[in-house]
Short mmCIF file of C-alpha atoms in Angstrom, two decimals:
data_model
loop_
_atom_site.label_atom_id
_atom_site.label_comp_id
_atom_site.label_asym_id
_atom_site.label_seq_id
_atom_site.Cartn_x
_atom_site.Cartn_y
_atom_site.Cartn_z
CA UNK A 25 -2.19 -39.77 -9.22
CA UNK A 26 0.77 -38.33 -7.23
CA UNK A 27 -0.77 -34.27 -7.74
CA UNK A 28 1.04 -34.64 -10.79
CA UNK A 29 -0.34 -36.95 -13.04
CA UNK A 30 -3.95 -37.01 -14.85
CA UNK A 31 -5.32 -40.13 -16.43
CA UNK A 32 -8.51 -41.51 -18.10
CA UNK A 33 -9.90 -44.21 -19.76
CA UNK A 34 -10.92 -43.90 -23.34
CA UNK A 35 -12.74 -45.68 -25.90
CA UNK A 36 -11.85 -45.53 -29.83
CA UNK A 37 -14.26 -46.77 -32.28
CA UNK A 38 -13.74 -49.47 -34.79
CA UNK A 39 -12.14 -48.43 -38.07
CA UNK A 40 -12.23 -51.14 -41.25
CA UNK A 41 -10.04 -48.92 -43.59
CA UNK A 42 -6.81 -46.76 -42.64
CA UNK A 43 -7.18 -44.49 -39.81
CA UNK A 44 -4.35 -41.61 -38.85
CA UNK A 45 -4.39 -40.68 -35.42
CA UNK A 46 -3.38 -37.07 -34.28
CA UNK A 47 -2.30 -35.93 -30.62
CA UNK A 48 -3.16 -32.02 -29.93
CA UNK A 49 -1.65 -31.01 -26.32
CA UNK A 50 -2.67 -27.90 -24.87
CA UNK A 51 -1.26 -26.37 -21.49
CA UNK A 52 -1.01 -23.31 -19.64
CA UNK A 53 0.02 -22.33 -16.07
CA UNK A 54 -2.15 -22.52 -12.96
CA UNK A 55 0.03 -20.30 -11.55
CA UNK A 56 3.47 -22.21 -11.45
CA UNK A 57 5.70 -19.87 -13.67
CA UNK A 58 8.72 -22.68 -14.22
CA UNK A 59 9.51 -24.96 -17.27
CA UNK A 60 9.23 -28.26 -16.21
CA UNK A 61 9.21 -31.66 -18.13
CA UNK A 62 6.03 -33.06 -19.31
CA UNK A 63 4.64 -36.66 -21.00
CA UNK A 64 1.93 -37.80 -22.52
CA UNK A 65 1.30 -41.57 -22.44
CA UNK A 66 -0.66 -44.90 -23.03
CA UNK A 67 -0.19 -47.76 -20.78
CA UNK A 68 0.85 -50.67 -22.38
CA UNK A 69 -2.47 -52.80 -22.72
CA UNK A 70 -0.27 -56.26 -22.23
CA UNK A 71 1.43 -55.23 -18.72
CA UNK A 72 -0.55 -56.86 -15.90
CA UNK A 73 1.82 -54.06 -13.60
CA UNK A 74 1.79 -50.33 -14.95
CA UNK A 75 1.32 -46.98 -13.46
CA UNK A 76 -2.07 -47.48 -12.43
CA UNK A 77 -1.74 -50.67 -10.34
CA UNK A 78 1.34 -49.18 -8.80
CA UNK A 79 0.07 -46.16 -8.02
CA UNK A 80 -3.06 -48.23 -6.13
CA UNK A 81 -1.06 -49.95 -4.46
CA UNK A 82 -1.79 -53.43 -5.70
CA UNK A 83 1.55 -53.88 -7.46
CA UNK A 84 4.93 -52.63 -7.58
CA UNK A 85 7.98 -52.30 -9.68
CA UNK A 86 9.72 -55.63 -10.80
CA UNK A 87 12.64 -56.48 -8.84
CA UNK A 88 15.67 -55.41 -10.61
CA UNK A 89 19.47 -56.24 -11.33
CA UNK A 90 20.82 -53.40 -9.64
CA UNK A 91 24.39 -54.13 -10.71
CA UNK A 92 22.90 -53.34 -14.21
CA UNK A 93 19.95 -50.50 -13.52
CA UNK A 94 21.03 -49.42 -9.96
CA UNK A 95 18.04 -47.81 -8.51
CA UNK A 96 16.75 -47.42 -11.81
CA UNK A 97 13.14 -49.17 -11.37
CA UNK A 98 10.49 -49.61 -14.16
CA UNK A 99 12.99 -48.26 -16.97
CA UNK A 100 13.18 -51.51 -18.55
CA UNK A 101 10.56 -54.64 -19.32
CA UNK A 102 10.32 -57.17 -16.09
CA UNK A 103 8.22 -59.69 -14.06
CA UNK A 104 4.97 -58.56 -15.24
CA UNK A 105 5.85 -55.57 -16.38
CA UNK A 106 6.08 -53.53 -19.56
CA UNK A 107 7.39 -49.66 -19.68
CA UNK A 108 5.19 -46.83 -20.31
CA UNK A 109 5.17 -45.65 -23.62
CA UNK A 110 5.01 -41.91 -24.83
CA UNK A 111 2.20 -40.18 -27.44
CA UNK A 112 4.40 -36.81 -27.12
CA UNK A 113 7.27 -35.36 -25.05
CA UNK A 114 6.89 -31.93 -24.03
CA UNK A 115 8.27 -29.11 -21.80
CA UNK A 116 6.00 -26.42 -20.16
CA UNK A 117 7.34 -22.43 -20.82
CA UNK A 118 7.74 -20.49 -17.99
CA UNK A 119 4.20 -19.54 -16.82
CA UNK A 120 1.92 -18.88 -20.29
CA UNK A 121 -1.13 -18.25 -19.19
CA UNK A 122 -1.00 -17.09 -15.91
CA UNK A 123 1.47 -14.73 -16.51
CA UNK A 124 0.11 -13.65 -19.76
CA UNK A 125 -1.67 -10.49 -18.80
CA UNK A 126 0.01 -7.54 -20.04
CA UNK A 127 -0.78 -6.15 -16.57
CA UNK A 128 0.90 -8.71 -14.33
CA UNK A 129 3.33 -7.19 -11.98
CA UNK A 130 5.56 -10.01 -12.74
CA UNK A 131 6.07 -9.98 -16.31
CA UNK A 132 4.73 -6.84 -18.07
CA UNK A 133 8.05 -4.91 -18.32
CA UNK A 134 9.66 -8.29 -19.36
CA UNK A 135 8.10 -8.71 -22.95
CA UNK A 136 10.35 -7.55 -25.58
CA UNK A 137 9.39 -4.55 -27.86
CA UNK A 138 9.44 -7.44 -31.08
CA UNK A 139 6.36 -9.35 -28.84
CA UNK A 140 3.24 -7.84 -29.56
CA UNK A 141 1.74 -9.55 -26.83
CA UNK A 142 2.02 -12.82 -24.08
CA UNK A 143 0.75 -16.16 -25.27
CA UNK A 144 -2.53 -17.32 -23.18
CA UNK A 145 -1.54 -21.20 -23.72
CA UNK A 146 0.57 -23.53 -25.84
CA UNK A 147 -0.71 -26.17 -28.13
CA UNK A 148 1.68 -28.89 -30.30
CA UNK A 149 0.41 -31.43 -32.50
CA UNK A 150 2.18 -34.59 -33.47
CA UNK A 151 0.91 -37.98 -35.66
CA UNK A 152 1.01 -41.04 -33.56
CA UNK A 153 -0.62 -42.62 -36.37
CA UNK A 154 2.40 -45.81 -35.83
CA UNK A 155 0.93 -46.03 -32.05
CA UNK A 156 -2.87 -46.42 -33.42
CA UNK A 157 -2.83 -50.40 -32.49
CA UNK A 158 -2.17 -49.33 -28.12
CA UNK A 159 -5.51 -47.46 -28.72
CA UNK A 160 -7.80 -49.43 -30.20
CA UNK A 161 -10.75 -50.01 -28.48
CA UNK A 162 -9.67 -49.23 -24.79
CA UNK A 163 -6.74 -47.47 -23.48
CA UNK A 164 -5.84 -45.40 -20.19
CA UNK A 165 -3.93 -41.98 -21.72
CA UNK A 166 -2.38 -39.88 -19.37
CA UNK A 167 -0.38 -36.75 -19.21
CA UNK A 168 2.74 -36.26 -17.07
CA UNK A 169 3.87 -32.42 -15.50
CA UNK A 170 7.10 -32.34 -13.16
CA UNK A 171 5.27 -29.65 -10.96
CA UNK A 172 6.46 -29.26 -7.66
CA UNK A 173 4.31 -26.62 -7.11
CA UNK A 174 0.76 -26.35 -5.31
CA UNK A 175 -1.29 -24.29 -8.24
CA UNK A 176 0.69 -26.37 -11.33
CA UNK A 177 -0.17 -26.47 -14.54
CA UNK A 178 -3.88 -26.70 -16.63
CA UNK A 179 -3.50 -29.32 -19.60
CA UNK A 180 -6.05 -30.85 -22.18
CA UNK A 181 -5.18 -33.95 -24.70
CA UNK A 182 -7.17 -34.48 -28.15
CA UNK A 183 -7.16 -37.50 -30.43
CA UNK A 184 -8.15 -37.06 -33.30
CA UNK A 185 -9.13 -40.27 -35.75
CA UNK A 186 -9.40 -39.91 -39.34
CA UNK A 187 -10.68 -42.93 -41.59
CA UNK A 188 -9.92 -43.10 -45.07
CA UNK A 189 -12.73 -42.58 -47.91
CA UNK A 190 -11.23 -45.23 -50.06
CA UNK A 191 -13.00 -48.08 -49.72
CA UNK A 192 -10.02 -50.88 -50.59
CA UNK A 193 -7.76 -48.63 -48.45
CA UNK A 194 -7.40 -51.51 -45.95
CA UNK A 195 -5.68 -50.68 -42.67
CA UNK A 196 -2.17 -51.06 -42.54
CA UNK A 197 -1.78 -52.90 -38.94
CA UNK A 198 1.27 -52.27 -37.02
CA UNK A 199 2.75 -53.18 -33.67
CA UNK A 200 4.33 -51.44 -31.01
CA UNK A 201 6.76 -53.10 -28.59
CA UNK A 202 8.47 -50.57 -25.18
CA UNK A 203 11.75 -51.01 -24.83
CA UNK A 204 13.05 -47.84 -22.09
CA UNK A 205 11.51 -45.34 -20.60
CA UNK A 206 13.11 -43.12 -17.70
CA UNK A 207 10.92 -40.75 -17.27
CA UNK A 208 10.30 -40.67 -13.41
CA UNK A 209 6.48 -40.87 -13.46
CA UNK A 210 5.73 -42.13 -9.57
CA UNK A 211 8.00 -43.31 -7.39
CA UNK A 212 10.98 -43.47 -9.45
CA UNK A 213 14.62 -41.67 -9.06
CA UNK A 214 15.83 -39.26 -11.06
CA UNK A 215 17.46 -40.96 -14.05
CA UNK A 216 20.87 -40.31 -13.63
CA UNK A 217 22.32 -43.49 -14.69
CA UNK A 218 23.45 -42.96 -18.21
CA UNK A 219 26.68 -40.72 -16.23
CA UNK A 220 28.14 -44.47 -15.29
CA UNK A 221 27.15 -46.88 -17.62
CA UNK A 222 24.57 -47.46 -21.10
CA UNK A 223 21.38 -49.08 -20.89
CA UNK A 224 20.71 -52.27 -22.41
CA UNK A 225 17.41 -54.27 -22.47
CA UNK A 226 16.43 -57.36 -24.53
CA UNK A 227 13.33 -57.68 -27.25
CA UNK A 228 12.52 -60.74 -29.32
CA UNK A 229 10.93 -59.90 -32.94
CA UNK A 230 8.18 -62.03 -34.30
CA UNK A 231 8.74 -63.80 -37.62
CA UNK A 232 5.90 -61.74 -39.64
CA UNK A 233 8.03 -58.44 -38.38
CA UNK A 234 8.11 -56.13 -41.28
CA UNK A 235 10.22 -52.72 -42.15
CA UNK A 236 11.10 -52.59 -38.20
CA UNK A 237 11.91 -49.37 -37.06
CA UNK A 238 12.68 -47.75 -33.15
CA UNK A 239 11.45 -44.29 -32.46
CA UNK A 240 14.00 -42.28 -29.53
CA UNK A 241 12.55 -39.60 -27.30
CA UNK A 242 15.29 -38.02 -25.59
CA UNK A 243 16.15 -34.80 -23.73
CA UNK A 244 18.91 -33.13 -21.48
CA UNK A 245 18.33 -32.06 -18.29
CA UNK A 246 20.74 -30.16 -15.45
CA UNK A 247 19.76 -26.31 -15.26
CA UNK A 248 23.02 -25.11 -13.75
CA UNK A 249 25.90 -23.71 -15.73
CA UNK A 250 27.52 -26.36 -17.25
CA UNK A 251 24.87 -28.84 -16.96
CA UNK A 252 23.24 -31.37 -19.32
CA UNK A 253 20.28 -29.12 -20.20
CA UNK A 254 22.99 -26.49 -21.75
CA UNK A 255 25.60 -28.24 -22.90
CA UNK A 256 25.70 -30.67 -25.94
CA UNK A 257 26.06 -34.09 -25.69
CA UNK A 258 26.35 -37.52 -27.89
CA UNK A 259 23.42 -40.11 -28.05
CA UNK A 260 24.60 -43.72 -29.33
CA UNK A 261 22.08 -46.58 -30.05
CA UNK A 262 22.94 -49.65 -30.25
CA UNK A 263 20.92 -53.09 -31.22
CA UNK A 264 22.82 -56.53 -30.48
CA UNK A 265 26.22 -54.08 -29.64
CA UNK A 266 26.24 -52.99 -33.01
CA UNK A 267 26.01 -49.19 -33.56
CA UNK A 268 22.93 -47.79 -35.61
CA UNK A 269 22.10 -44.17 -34.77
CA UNK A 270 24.86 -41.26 -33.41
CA UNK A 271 23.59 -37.72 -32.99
CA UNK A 272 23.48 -35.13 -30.39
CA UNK A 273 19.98 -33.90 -29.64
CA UNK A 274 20.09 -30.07 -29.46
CA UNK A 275 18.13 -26.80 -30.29
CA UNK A 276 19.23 -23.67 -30.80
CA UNK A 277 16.23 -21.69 -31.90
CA UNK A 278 14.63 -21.16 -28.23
CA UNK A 279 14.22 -17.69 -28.76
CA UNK A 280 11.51 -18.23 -31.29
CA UNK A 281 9.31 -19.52 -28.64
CA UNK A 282 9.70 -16.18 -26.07
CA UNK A 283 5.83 -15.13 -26.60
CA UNK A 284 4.83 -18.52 -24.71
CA UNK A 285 7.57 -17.60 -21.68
CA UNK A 286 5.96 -14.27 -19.52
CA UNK A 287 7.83 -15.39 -16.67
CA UNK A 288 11.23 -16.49 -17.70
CA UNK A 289 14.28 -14.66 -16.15
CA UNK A 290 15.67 -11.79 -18.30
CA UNK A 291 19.30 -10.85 -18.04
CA UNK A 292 20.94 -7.89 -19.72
CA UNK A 293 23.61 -8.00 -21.59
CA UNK A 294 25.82 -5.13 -23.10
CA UNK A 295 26.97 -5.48 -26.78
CA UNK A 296 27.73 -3.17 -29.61
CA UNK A 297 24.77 -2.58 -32.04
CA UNK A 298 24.46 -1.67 -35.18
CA UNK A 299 21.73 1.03 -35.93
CA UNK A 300 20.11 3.83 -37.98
CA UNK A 301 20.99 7.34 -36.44
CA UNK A 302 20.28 10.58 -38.38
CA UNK A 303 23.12 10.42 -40.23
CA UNK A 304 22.68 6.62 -41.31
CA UNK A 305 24.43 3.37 -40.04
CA UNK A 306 25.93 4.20 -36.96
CA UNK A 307 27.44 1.93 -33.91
CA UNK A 308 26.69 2.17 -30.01
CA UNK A 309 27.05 0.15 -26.87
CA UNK A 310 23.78 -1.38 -25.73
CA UNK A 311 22.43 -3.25 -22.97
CA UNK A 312 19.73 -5.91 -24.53
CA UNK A 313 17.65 -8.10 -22.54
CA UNK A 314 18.13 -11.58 -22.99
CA UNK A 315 16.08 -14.18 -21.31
CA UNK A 316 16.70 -18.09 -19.86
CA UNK A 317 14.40 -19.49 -22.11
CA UNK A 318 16.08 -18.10 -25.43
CA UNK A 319 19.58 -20.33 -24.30
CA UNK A 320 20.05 -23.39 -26.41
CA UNK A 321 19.37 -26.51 -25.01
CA UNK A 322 19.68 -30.50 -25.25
CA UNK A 323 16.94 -31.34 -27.53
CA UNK A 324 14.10 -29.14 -26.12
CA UNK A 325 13.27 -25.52 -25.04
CA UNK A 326 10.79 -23.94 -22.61
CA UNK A 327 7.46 -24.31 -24.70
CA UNK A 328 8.16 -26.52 -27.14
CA UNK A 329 7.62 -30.19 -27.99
CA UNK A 330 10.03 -33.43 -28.76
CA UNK A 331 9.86 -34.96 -32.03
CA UNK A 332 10.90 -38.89 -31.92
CA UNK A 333 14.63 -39.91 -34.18
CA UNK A 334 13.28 -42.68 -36.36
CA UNK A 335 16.11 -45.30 -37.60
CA UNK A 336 15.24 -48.25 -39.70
CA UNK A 337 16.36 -51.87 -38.49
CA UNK A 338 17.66 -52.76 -41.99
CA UNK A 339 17.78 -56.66 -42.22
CA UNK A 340 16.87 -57.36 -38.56
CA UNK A 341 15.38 -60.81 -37.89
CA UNK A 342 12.92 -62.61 -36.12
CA UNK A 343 14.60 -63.70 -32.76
CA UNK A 344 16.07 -62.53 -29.22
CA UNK A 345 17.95 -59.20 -29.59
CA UNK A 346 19.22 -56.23 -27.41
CA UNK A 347 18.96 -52.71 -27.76
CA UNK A 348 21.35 -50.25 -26.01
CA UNK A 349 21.35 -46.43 -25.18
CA UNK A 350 24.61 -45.01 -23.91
CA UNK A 351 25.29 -41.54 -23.61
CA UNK A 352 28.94 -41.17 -22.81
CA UNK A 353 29.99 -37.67 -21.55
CA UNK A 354 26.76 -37.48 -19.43
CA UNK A 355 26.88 -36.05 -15.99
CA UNK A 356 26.33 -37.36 -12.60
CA UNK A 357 24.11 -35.75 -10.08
CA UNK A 358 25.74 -33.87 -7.55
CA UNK A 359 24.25 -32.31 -4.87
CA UNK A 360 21.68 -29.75 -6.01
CA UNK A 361 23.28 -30.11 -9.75
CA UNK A 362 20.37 -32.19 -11.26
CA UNK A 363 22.15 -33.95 -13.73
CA UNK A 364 19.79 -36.14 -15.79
CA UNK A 365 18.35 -37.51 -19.42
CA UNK A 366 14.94 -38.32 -20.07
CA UNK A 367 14.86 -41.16 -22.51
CA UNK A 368 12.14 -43.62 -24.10
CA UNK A 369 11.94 -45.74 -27.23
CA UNK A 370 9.77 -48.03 -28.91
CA UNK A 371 9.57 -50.33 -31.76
CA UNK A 372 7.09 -50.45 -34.32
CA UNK A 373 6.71 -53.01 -37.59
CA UNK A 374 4.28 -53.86 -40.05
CA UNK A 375 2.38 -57.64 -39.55
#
């Protein structure tokens, strides 16, 4: 689908007792040596119009309010129509695998002296255990890379099923309802949006809706100076207008992650160091290499996966509500400065 989508069809076996589901991604380059966002996803079983249908031309994207999404199609639920819903965010390092060789022309004099060696792949595991009921029996799982290039990227999913032993350990079922997703999968626009205006989409919440909780994907995106993808900004939620989760998604430990990044850009940078001489502790100016993928960034960095924000819907009931994502100091894309925020969520109760 599109060069940069895979998906198949799978079939899960029936479980009786609990079951906890684990997702194992695996990637490594092809011979495209950027970062670049990645998904991995389920279509919703109850949308008659997903990814697959669109991309087959037999359906398209509900019509939208554009006063209220712009040219934001297939964000939200419409005609028909439910959004795609993640198993794990991810984003690629700059070329493991490819680059990897200790050889390669490209990246050999670019490992640091602290890196015994390059990475040949990457590989993050996450439980999707509160997901289990959109895989039962049947499900199309796919996986998502932004590549732009011709060679791209080589990935791999496992699920991994494990029952209970107990016998009376009777499976906890659960339901999962989509609420956004922006993630430009095929034929979408870069999800800008959140610059002008929040997000708001409607649910309604069965009466046998137990301990009701939304899970929030999100990352920054904008790799210029000053853009979203380096520069920290505040995520609001909101369900019925009433505030219920405020944090700004950052990381700051991308330099842990530099063995899975052969071919990131390396800078140096001159600073005063502190070492051992032959008369002990002594001072000198240095020039250290430091690379693009060890910057800090909004909620993500080059080689590492997204873990989902969980917040409990204390006292929510059964009934028509709305559910709101606003991100108020985002930026607008402008020209070539790719200004933009990845976001999904989901609900999932107990029956």
């Amino acid at each position: 689908m599109n060069g940069r989508i895979i998906l198949k069809k799978i079939k899960v076996p029936h479980y009786e007792r609990n079951v906890k589901v684990d997702i194992k991604t695996t990637i490594a380059s092809n011979g495209d040596r950027w970062d670049k966002s990645g998904s991995v996803f389920v279509l919703p079983r109850h949308s008659a119009v997903n990814l697959l249908s669109i991309a087959q031309g037999k359906a398209k994207f509900p019509e939208i309010d554009t006063l209220k999404l712009e040219h934001m199609r297939g964000i939200i639920a419409g005609k028909n129509y439910l959004p795609t819903i993640e198993l794990m965010r991810f984003m690629t390092p700059f070329g493991v695998g490819f680059y990897s060789n200790n050889n390669d022309t490209l990246t050999s004099k670019r490992r640091p002296v602290y890196i015994p060696k390059w990475e040949d792949c990457v590989q993050w595991q996450q439980d999707i255990t509160d997901r289990y009921s959109l895989l039962e029996d049947e499900a199309y799982v796919g996986v998502f890379i932004d590549t732009w290039t011709e060679q791209g990227y080589l990935a791999s999913v496992e699920l991994k099923f494990t029952e209970s032993t107990i016998s009376c350990d009777r499976m906890q079922r659960t339901q999962v309802l989509p609420l956004i997703n922006t993630v430009y999968y095929i034929g979408q626009e870069y999800p800008d949006i959140f610059a002008r205006k929040p997000v708001t989409t409607d649910f309604t919440l069965p009466k046998n809706a137990k301990n009701v909780r939304v899970k929030y994907i999100v990352t920054g995106h904008g790799g210029h100076d000053g853009g979203d993808e380096f520069v920290q900004k505040e995520n609001v939620l909101s369900v019925d207008g009433k505030e219920v989760y405020r944090f700004t998604p950052w990381r700051d430990d991308c330099a842990s992650f530099r063995r899975f990044n052969p071919a990131t850009g390396v800078w140096l940078e001159k600073r005063v160091a502190s070492y051992i001489g032959e008369k002990g502790y002594t001072e000198k100016e240095v020039e250290e290499p430091v690379a693009s993928s060890d910057f800090s960034r909004s909620n993500w960095c080059p080689g590492t996966d997204v873990v989902p924000e969980e917040v409990a819907l204390e006292g929510i009931t059964a009934g028509k509500h709305t559910f709101t994502v606003d991100i108020p100091k985002a930026q607008p894309i402008n020209g070539d400065e790719m200004n933009h925020w990845l976001v999904s969520a989901y609900l999932v109760w107990d029956e």
